[in-house]
Amino acid sequence: MTDTANTADTTEATGTTDWQAWQDSWDRQQEWYMPDREERFRVMLDMVEALVGPAPRVLDLACGTGSITDRVLKRFPEATGTGVDLDPALLTIAEGHFAGDARVTFVTADLKDPNWRSTLPHATYDAILTATALHWLPSQELAVLYGQLAPLLPPGGVFMNADHMPDPATPRIDAAEHAHRHAGMDRARTAGAVDWREWWALAGAEPALAEQVKRRFEIYGEHADGDTPSEAWHTGTLRAAGFAEARTVWRSPSDALVLGLK
């Protein structure tokens, strides 16, 4: 039985919700797709510290359950954060997980809304961080978003996006890596790993999340379709959006972490 299933059983038995367990189960589900997920987070936080110091004000963009915020606050106890997302179920987990922590604020906003920045409690942030989230935006809309992010950063502020960024010039390498990675995922699945679809089914069966999960699928449908442009597209688009410097600071065979410096 998976950790998530155990969480659901405990919740039903006690009438309370273990938000830490739901946060952890989301992380485990994401790690099934990205075994090197923690490594990209480590590099992301290394670059935050190198460029803006150990007490940043962070905007966790498309924050989900707050996985980035969780790691930011554990590494930088003097940091503060704002998480922004539209997903009511994932935001419910985030709000439950960070309940009582005055360092964190969560807001509901649609990044496709031209006025989404008006929901934020601060006019500027030292760092804007996001991971495995913006691929649901088509490239044209993502370019617009990059232009909206630049004014939220002061000179020296940093934006980082970690996501799937294939190289169109290496189709055979990409195909081999994809096959190898998915073979490992199949082995983990056989051993009991929970995939995205099953995780959402378990969340929908949780009384404290059932209504939010329903609303989530009304908003997004089964799965949002976006683009996965190359890291060269990301760095070029960030420069065009007003970032002084932009480059890749971490790379796996399939994913990259792109940094833009204001």
Short mmCIF file of C-alpha atoms in Angstrom, two decimals, residues 73-254:
data_model
loop_
_atom_site.label_atom_id
_atom_site.label_comp_id
_atom_site.label_asym_id
_atom_site.label_seq_id
_atom_site.Cartn_x
_atom_site.Cartn_y
_atom_site.Cartn_z
CA LEU A 73 12.22 27.88 4.04
CA LYS A 74 14.10 24.80 5.23
CA ARG A 75 17.33 26.09 3.73
CA PHE A 76 16.75 29.80 4.37
CA PRO A 77 14.77 30.22 7.62
CA GLU A 78 14.76 34.02 7.25
CA ALA A 79 13.21 33.90 3.78
CA THR A 80 9.61 34.83 3.06
CA GLY A 81 7.43 33.55 0.27
CA THR A 82 4.30 34.02 -1.79
CA GLY A 83 2.82 31.03 -3.58
CA VAL A 84 0.51 31.67 -6.53
CA ASP A 85 -1.57 29.06 -8.34
CA LEU A 86 -5.04 28.43 -9.72
CA ASP A 87 -5.42 24.79 -8.70
CA PRO A 88 -7.80 24.69 -5.69
CA ALA A 89 -6.78 21.18 -4.60
CA LEU A 90 -3.03 21.74 -4.62
CA LEU A 91 -3.48 25.13 -2.95
CA THR A 92 -5.55 23.49 -0.22
CA ILE A 93 -2.67 21.11 0.51
CA ALA A 94 -0.19 24.00 0.48
CA GLU A 95 -2.29 26.11 2.82
CA GLY A 96 -2.77 23.18 5.17
CA HIS A 97 0.90 22.27 5.12
CA PHE A 98 2.06 25.82 5.92
CA ALA A 99 -0.80 26.76 8.27
CA GLY A 100 0.46 29.07 11.00
CA ASP A 101 3.72 29.96 9.22
CA ALA A 102 3.71 33.76 8.99
CA ARG A 103 6.52 33.67 6.44
CA VAL A 104 4.22 32.31 3.72
CA THR A 105 1.21 33.69 1.85
CA PHE A 106 -0.78 31.92 -0.85
CA VAL A 107 -2.93 33.60 -3.48
CA THR A 108 -5.24 32.22 -6.15
CA ALA A 109 -4.63 33.63 -9.62
CA ASP A 110 -4.71 32.55 -13.25
CA LEU A 111 -1.36 33.31 -14.91
CA LYS A 112 -3.24 33.76 -18.20
CA ASP A 113 -5.12 36.71 -16.66
CA PRO A 114 -3.33 39.96 -17.65
CA ASN A 115 -4.03 41.30 -14.15
CA TRP A 116 -2.77 38.32 -12.14
CA ARG A 117 0.05 40.36 -10.58
CA SER A 118 -2.50 42.55 -8.79
CA THR A 119 -3.23 39.61 -6.46
CA LEU A 120 0.33 39.59 -5.08
CA PRO A 121 1.02 41.10 -1.65
CA HIS A 122 4.35 42.63 -2.78
CA ALA A 123 5.35 44.75 -5.76
CA THR A 124 8.75 43.09 -6.15
CA TYR A 125 10.54 39.86 -5.24
CA ASP A 126 14.19 38.93 -4.98
CA ALA A 127 13.60 35.60 -6.70
CA ILE A 128 10.82 34.09 -8.80
CA LEU A 129 11.02 30.29 -8.94
CA THR A 130 9.02 27.65 -10.77
CA ALA A 131 9.46 24.00 -11.67
CA THR A 132 7.61 21.54 -13.89
CA ALA A 133 4.62 23.85 -14.20
CA LEU A 134 4.84 26.32 -17.08
CA HIS A 135 4.88 23.65 -19.80
CA TRP A 136 1.08 23.82 -19.78
CA LEU A 137 1.31 27.30 -21.36
CA PRO A 138 1.72 27.56 -25.15
CA SER A 139 4.97 29.30 -26.09
CA GLN A 140 3.26 32.52 -27.14
CA GLU A 141 1.54 32.83 -23.75
CA LEU A 142 4.72 31.87 -21.90
CA ALA A 143 6.58 34.67 -23.69
CA VAL A 144 3.91 37.11 -22.48
CA LEU A 145 4.31 35.77 -18.94
CA TYR A 146 8.09 36.23 -19.06
CA GLY A 147 7.49 39.86 -19.96
CA GLN A 148 5.19 40.21 -16.94
CA LEU A 149 7.79 38.71 -14.60
CA ALA A 150 10.63 41.11 -15.39
CA PRO A 151 8.98 44.14 -13.67
CA LEU A 152 8.49 42.06 -10.51
CA LEU A 153 12.25 41.82 -10.02
CA PRO A 154 14.64 44.61 -8.98
CA PRO A 155 18.04 44.90 -10.66
CA GLY A 156 19.97 41.82 -9.60
CA GLY A 157 16.78 39.81 -9.03
CA VAL A 158 16.59 36.29 -10.39
CA PHE A 159 14.03 34.13 -12.19
CA MET A 160 14.46 30.37 -12.60
CA ASN A 161 12.37 27.84 -14.48
CA ALA A 162 13.08 24.11 -14.30
CA ASP A 163 11.14 22.09 -16.84
CA HIS A 164 11.25 19.63 -19.70
CA MET A 165 13.35 21.28 -22.41
CA PRO A 166 14.24 18.83 -25.20
CA ASP A 167 16.87 19.61 -27.81
CA PRO A 168 15.32 19.43 -31.30
CA ALA A 169 18.78 18.91 -32.79
CA THR A 170 19.29 15.52 -31.08
CA PRO A 171 16.23 13.35 -31.81
CA ARG A 172 18.02 9.99 -31.51
CA ILE A 173 19.63 10.91 -28.21
CA ASP A 174 16.29 12.17 -26.92
CA ALA A 175 14.50 8.99 -28.01
CA ALA A 176 17.09 6.75 -26.34
CA GLU A 177 16.95 8.76 -23.11
CA HIS A 178 13.15 8.69 -23.15
CA ALA A 179 13.05 4.91 -23.58
CA HIS A 180 15.63 4.36 -20.82
CA ARG A 181 13.88 6.71 -18.39
CA HIS A 182 10.47 5.16 -19.00
CA ALA A 183 11.84 1.66 -18.50
CA GLY A 184 12.94 2.76 -15.04
CA MET A 185 9.55 4.32 -14.41
CA ASP A 186 7.88 1.03 -15.38
CA ARG A 187 10.01 -0.84 -12.85
CA ALA A 188 9.13 1.68 -10.14
CA ARG A 189 5.46 1.46 -11.08
CA THR A 190 5.58 -2.32 -10.68
CA ALA A 191 7.11 -1.79 -7.24
CA GLY A 192 4.15 0.37 -6.21
CA ALA A 193 4.93 3.93 -7.33
CA VAL A 194 1.87 6.14 -7.81
CA ASP A 195 1.51 7.99 -11.11
CA TRP A 196 -0.20 11.33 -11.76
CA ARG A 197 -3.60 9.88 -12.61
CA GLU A 198 -3.69 7.55 -9.60
CA TRP A 199 -2.58 10.32 -7.26
CA TRP A 200 -5.50 12.47 -8.36
CA ALA A 201 -7.90 9.56 -7.90
CA LEU A 202 -6.66 9.15 -4.32
CA ALA A 203 -6.92 12.89 -3.69
CA GLY A 204 -10.48 12.89 -5.02
CA ALA A 205 -11.36 10.19 -2.50
CA GLU A 206 -10.07 12.31 0.39
CA PRO A 207 -13.08 14.07 2.01
CA ALA A 208 -11.07 17.22 2.71
CA LEU A 209 -10.03 17.46 -0.96
CA ALA A 210 -12.93 15.95 -2.90
CA GLU A 211 -14.69 19.21 -3.78
CA GLN A 212 -11.43 20.98 -4.63
CA VAL A 213 -10.35 18.10 -6.90
CA LYS A 214 -13.69 18.30 -8.69
CA ARG A 215 -13.25 22.03 -9.23
CA ARG A 216 -9.67 21.48 -10.36
CA PHE A 217 -10.77 19.24 -13.23
CA GLU A 218 -13.53 21.70 -14.14
CA ILE A 219 -10.83 24.36 -14.54
CA TYR A 220 -8.15 22.37 -16.34
CA GLY A 221 -9.89 19.37 -17.85
CA GLU A 222 -8.06 16.06 -17.90
CA HIS A 223 -4.71 17.62 -18.75
CA ALA A 224 -3.60 21.01 -20.02
CA ASP A 225 -1.79 21.05 -23.35
CA GLY A 226 1.15 23.40 -23.75
CA ASP A 227 4.57 23.48 -25.35
CA THR A 228 8.05 22.29 -24.37
CA PRO A 229 10.41 24.67 -26.18
CA SER A 230 14.16 24.27 -25.99
CA GLU A 231 16.36 25.94 -23.41
CA ALA A 232 17.67 28.22 -26.20
CA TRP A 233 14.11 29.46 -26.72
CA HIS A 234 13.76 30.14 -23.00
CA THR A 235 17.03 32.06 -22.68
CA GLY A 236 16.37 34.09 -25.83
CA THR A 237 12.83 34.91 -24.74
CA LEU A 238 13.99 35.97 -21.28
CA ARG A 239 16.54 38.36 -22.79
CA ALA A 240 13.87 39.79 -25.08
CA ALA A 241 11.61 40.23 -22.03
CA GLY A 242 14.11 42.49 -20.29
CA PHE A 243 16.51 40.19 -18.46
CA ALA A 244 20.14 41.33 -18.67
CA GLU A 245 21.52 37.79 -18.66
CA ALA A 246 20.00 34.35 -19.17
CA ARG A 247 21.46 30.88 -19.43
CA THR A 248 21.12 27.27 -18.38
CA VAL A 249 22.57 26.54 -14.93
CA TRP A 250 21.63 22.84 -14.68
CA ARG A 251 20.89 20.15 -17.23
CA SER A 252 19.79 16.52 -17.26
CA PRO A 253 19.34 14.47 -20.43
CA SER A 254 15.70 15.61 -20.66
#
